[in-house]
Short mmCIF file of C-alpha atoms and ligand atoms in Angstrom, two decimals:
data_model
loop_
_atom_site.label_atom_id
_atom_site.label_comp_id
_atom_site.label_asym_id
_atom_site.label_seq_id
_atom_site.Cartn_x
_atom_site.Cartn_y
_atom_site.Cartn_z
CA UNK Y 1 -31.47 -12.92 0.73
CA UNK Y 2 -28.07 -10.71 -0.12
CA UNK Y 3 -28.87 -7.19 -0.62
CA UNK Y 4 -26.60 -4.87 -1.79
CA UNK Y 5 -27.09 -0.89 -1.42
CA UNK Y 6 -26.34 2.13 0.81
CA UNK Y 7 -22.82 2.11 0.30
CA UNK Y 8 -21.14 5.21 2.33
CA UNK Y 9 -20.17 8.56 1.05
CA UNK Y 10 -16.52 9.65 2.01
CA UNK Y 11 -15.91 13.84 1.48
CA UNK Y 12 -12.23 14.20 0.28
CA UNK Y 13 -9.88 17.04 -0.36
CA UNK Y 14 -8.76 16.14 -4.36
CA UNK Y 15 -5.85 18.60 -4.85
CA UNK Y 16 -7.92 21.93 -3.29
CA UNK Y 17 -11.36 21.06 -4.21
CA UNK Y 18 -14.04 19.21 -2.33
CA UNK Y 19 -15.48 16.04 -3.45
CA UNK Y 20 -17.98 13.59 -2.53
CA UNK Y 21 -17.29 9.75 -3.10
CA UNK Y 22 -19.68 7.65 -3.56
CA UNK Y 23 -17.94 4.15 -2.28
CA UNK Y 24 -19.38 1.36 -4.59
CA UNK Y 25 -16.36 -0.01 -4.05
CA UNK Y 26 -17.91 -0.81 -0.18
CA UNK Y 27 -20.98 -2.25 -1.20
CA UNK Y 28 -20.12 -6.06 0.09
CA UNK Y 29 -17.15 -7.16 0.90
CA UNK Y 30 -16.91 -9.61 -2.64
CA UNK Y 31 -19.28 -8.10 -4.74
CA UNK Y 32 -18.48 -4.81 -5.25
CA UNK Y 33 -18.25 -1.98 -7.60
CA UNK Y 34 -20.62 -1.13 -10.50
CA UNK Y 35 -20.13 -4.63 -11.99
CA UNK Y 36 -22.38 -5.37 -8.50
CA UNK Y 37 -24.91 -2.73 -9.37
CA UNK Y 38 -25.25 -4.52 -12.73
CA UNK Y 39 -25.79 -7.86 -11.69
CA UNK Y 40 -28.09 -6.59 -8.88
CA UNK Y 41 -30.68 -7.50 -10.94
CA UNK Y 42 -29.79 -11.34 -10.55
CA UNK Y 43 -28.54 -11.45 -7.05
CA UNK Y 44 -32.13 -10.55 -6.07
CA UNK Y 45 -33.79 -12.42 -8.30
CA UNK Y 46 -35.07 -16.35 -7.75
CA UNK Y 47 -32.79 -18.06 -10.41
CA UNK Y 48 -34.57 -21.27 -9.64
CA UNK Y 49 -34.53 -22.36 -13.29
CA UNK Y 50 -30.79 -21.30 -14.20
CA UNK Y 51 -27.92 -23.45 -13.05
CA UNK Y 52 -25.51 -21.84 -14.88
CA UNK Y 53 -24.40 -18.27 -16.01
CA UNK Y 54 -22.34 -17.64 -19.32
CA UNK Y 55 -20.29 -14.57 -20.14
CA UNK Y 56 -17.58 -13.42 -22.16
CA UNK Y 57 -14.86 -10.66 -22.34
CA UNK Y 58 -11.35 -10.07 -21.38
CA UNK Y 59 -9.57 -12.45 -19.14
CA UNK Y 60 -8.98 -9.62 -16.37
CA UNK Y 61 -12.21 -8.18 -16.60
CA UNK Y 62 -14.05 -6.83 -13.87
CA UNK Y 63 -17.22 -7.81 -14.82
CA UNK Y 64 -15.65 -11.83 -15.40
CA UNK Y 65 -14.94 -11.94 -11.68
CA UNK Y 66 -17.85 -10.24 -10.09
CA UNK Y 67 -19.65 -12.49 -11.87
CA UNK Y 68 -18.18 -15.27 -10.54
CA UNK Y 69 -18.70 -13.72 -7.04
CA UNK Y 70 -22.53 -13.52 -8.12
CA UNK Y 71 -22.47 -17.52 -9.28
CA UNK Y 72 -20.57 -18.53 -5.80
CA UNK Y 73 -23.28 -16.72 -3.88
CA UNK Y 74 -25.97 -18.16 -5.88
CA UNK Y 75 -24.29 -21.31 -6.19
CA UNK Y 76 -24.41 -21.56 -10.19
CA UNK Y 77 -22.07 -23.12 -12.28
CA UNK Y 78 -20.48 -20.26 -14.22
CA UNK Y 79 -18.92 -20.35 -18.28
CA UNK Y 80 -16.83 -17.48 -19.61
CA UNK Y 81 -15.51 -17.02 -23.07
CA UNK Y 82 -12.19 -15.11 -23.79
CA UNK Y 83 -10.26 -14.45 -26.52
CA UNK Y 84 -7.01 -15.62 -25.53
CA UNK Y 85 -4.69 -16.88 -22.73
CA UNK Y 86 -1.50 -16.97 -22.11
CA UNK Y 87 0.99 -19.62 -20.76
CA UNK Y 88 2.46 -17.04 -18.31
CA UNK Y 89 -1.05 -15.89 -17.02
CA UNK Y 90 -1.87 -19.65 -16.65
CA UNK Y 91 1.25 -20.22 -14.78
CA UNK Y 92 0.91 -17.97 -12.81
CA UNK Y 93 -2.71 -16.74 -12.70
CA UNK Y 94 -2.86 -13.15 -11.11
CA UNK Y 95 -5.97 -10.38 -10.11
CA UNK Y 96 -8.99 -11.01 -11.69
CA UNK Y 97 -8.34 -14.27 -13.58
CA UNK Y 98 -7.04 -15.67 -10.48
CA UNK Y 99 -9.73 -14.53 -8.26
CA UNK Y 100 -12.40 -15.87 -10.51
CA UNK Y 101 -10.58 -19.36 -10.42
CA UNK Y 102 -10.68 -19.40 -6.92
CA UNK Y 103 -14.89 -18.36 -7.57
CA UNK Y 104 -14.55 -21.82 -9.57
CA UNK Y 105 -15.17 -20.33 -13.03
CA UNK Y 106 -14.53 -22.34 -16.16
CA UNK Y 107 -12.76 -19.95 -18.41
CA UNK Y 108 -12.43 -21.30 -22.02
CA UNK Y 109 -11.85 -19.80 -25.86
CA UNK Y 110 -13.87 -18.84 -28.18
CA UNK Y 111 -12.65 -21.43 -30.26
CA UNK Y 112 -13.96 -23.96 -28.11
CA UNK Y 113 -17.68 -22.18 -27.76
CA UNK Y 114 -20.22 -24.05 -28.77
CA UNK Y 115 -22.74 -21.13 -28.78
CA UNK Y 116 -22.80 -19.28 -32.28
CA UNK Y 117 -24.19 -16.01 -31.34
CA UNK Y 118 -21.01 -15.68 -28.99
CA UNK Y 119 -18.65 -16.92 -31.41
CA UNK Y 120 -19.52 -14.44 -34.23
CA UNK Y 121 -20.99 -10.78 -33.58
CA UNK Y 122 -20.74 -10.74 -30.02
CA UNK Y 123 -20.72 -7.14 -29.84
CA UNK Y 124 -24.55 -6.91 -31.20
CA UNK Y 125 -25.47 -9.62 -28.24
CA UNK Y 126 -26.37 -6.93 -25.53
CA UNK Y 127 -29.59 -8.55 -24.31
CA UNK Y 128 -29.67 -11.71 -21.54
CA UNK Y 129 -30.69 -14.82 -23.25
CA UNK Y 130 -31.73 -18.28 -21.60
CA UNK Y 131 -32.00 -21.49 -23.47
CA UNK Y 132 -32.82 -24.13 -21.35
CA UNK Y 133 -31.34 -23.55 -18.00
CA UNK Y 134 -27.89 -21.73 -19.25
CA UNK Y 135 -28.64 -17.56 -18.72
CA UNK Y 136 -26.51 -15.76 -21.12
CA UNK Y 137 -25.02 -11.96 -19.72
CA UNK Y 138 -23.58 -10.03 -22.16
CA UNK Y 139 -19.76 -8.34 -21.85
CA UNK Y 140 -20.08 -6.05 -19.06
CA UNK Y 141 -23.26 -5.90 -18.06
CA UNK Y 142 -24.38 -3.93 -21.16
CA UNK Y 143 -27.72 -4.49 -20.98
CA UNK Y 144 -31.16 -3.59 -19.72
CA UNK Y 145 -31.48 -5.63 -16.23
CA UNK Y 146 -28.55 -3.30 -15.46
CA UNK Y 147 -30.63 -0.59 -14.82
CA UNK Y 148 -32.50 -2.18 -11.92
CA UNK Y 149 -29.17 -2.18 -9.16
CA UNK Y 150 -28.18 1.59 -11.04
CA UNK Y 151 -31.86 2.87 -10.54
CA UNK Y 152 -30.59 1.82 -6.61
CA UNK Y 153 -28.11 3.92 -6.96
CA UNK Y 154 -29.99 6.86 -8.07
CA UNK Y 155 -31.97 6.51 -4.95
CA UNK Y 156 -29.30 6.55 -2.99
CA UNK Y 157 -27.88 9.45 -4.54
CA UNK Y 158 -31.17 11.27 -4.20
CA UNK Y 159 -31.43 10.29 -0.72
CA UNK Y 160 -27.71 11.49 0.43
CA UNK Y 161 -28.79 15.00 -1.16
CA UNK Y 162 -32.01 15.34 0.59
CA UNK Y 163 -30.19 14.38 4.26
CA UNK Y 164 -27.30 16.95 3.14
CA UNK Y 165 -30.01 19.67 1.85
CA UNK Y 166 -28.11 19.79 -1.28
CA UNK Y 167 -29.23 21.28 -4.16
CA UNK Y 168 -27.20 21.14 -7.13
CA UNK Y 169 -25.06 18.38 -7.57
CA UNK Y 170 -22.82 17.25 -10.56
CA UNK Y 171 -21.67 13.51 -10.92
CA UNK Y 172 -18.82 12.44 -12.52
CA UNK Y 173 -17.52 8.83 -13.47
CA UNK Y 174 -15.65 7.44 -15.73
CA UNK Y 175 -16.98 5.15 -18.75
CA UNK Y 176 -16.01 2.32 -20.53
CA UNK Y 177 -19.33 0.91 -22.59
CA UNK Y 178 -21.22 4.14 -20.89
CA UNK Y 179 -24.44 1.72 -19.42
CA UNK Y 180 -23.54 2.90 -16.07
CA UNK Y 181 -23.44 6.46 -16.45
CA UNK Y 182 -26.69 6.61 -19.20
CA UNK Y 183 -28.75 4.02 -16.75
CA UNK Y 184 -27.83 6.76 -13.71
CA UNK Y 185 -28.77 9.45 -15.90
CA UNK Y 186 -32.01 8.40 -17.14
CA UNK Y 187 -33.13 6.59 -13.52
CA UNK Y 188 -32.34 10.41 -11.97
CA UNK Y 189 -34.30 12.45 -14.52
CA UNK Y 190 -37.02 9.55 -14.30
CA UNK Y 191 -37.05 10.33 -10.23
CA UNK Y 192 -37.94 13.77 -11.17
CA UNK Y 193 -34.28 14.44 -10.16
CA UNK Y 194 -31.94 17.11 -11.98
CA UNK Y 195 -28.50 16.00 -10.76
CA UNK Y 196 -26.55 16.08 -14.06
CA UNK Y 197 -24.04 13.17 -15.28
CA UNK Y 198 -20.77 13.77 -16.54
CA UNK Y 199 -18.62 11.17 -17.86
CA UNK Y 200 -15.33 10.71 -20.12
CA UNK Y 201 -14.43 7.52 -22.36
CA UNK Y 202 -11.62 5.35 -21.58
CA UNK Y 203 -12.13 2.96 -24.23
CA UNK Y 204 -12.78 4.90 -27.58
CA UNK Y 205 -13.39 8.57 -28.86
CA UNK Y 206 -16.42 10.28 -27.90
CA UNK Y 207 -17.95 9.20 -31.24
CA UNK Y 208 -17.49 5.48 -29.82
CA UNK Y 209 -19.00 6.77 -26.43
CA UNK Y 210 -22.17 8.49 -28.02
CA UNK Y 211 -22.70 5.62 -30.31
CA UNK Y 212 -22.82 3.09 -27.31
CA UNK Y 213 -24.85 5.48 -25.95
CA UNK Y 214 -27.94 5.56 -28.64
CA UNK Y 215 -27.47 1.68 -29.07
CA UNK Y 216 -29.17 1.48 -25.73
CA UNK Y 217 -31.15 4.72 -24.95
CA UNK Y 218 -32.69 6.22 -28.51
CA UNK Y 219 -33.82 9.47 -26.46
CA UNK Y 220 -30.74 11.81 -25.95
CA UNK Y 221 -32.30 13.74 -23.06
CA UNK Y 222 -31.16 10.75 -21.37
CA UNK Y 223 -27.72 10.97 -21.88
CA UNK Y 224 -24.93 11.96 -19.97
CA UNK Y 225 -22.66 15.21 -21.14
CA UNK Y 226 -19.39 13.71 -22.30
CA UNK Y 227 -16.17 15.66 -21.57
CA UNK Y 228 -13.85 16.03 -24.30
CA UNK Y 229 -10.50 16.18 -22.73
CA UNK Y 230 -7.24 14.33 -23.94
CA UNK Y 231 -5.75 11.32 -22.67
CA UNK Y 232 -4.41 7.97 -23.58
CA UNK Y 233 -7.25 5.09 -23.94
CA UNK Y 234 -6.85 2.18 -21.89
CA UNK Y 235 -5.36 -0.20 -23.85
CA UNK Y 236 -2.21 1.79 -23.64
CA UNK Y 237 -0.08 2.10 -20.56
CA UNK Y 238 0.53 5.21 -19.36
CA UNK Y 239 3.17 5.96 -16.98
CA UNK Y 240 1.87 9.50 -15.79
CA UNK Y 241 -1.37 7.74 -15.24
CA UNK Y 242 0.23 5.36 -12.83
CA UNK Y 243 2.37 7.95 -11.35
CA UNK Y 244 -0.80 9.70 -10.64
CA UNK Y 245 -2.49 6.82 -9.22
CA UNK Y 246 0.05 6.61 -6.78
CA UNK Y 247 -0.40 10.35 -5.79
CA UNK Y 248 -3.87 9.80 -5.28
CA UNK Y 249 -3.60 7.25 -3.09
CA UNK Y 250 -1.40 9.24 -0.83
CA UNK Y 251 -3.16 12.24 -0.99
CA UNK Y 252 -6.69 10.62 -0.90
CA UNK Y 253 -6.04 7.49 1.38
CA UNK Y 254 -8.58 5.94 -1.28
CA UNK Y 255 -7.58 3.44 -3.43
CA UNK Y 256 -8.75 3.61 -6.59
CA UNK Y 257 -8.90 1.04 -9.82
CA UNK Y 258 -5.82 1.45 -12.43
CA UNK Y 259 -7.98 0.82 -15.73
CA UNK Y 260 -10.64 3.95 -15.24
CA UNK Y 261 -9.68 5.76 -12.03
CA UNK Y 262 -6.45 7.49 -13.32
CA UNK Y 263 -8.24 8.80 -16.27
CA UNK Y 264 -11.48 9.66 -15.01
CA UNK Y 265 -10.09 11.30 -12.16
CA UNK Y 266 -7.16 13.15 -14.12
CA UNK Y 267 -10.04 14.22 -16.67
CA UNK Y 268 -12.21 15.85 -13.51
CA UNK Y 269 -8.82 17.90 -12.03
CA UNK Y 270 -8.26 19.35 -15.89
CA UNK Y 271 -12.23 19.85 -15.67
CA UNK Y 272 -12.31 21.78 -12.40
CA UNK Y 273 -9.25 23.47 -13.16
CA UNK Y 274 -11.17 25.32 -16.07
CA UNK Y 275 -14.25 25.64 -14.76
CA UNK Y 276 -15.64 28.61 -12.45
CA UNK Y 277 -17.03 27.42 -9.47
CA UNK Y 278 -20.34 27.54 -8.59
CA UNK Y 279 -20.15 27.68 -4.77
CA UNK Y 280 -23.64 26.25 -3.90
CA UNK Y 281 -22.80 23.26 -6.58
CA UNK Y 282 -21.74 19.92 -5.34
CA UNK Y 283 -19.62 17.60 -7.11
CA UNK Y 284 -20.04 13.37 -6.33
CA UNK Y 285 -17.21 11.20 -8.48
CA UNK Y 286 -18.75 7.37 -8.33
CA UNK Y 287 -16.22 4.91 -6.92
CA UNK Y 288 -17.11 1.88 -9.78
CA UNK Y 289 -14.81 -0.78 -7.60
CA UNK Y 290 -12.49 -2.49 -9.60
CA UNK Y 291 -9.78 -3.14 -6.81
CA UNK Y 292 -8.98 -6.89 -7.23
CA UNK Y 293 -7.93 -6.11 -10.75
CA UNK Y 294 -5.60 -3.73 -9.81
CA UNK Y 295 -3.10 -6.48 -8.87
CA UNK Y 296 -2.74 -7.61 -12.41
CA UNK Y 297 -2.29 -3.87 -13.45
CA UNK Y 298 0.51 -2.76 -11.28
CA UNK Y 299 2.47 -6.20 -12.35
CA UNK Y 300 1.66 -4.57 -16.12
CA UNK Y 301 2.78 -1.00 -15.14
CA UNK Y 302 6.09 -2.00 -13.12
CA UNK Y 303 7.02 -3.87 -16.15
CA UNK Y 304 6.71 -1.06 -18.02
CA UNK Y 305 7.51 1.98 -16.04
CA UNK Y 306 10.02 0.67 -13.63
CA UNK Y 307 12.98 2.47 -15.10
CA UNK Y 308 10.83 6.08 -15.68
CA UNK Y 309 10.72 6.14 -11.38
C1 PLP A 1 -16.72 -1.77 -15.77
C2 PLP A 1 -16.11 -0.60 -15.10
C3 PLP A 1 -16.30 0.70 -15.59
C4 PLP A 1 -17.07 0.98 -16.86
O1 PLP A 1 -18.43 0.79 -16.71
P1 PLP A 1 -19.41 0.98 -17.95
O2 PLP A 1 -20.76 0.77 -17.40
O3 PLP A 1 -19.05 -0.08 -18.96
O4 PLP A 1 -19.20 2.34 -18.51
C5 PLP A 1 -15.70 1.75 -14.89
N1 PLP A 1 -14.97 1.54 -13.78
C6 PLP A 1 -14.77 0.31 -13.28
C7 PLP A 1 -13.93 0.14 -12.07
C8 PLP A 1 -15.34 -0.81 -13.92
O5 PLP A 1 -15.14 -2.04 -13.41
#
């Protein structure tokens, strides 16, 4: 059986101040990232009775492809639901979408779903469902088997600091639906560990963040603090973003994803910049994986930023 933990901790200089990195993105050579931690769950599990594995989302997602990944190694047929494609992307399929092809993933519209519950109010389906032997993942991995491969990485975490006798220790990553960061949260504090979680949405406003939040934990001692710092949301290209990307690369030797990274990473330099040091506290940013997409992004970006350069 696949097992995937213990990925490696690389210590970096980030423009004067020390960081741990937690490499997710090192985890297995396909399946990767925290879209890997979320599916964990299934990778481990006897999926004698499923022989195939529906999803849905955005035709570049990360968690579209690492699912694929998950179906390939599990040999399952795998079904995924998008909103849209277009003719160019289908001529000439790049990053994730292409990637998942390759995975053998049958990518279809919504219009052509014959499953209700995905068709209408898909954002309230956050639980796995099986009917018959189809298993049903919601966008993203928001859901509660996600907690199972991020409890892992708790462990891990808790480990690294017990081999490095360290004490205080802040995490940082950056969130899109938040399950990652709340499940890390919660599976620390429930390991009798006080490592705090910080975190900053790339998606939506805090309110969108929090709200995500209480739709799967009810107990706020659970959640993560969320940093309210200003930046562009996702959606939008942002050529200071990429140009940043770029300079992290260099100065990092790290390559990071092009959807989170830039802002989660530009959020922690504003954050350290204003914040007096603790010297005995050590600061971890997660490495959520991502790479394959970032393909697709820089075609996006040099489309759009070429003549700012
Ligand atoms: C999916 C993803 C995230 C966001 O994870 P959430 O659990 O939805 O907050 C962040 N970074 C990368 C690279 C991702 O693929």
């Amino acid at each position: 059986m696949i097992k995937i933990k213990n990925s490696p901790v690389s210590q970096i200089d980030f423009f004067g101040f020390d960081l741990l990195i937690k490499r997710d993105d090192l985890l297995h050579p396909d399946f990767t990232g925290n879209k890997a931690r979320k599916f964990a769950y299934f990778l481990e599990k006897d999926l004698d009775d499923v022989d195939k594995i529906v999803s849905f989302g955005s035709n570049q997602s990360n968690a579209m492809y690492s699912l694929s990944v998950l179906c390939k190694l599990k040999n399952k047929k795998y079904e995924y639901y998008t909103h849209h494609i277009s003719s160019f992307l289908k001529d000439n399929p790049i990053g994730n979408y292409k990637h998942a092809l390759n995975n053998a993933m049958d990518i279809k519209l919504y219009d052509d779903c014959p499953y209700s519950f995905l068709k209408k109010n898909r954002n309230l389906f956050s639980k796995t469902k099986k009917i018959g032997k189809t298993l049903f993942i919601p966008e993203g991995g928001r859901c509660e088997t996600s907690r199972y491969g991020i409890n892992q990485l708790a462990l891990e975490i808790i480990n690294y600091k017990k081999i490095k006798n360290i004490k205080d220790l802040l995490i940082f990553l950056p969130s899109g639906t938040g399950t990652t960061a709340l499940f890390l949260q919660k599976s620390l504090l429930t390991n009798n560990d006080d490592s705090k979680v910080l975190t900053i949405s790339c998606v939506g406003s805090k309110d969108y963040l929090k709200k995500e939040f209480y739709s799967l934990e009810a107990d706020n001692t659970y959640h993560p603090k969320i940093l309210e710092i200003k930046h562009n949301y996702f959606g939008k290209l942002d050529c200071q973003l990429y140009k940043f990307w770029i300079k992290l690369q260099k100065e990092t030797d790290i390559e990071f994803d092009l959807l989170y990274d830039p802002i989660g990473l530009k959020s922690l330099f504003e954050f350290l910049k204003n914040k007096k040091i603790n010297p005995k506290e050590k600061l971890m940013y997660i490495h959520q994986g991502g790479i394959k997409g970032n393909e697709s992004m820089i075609q996006r970006y040099k489309r759009k930023c070429y003549e700012n350069f």
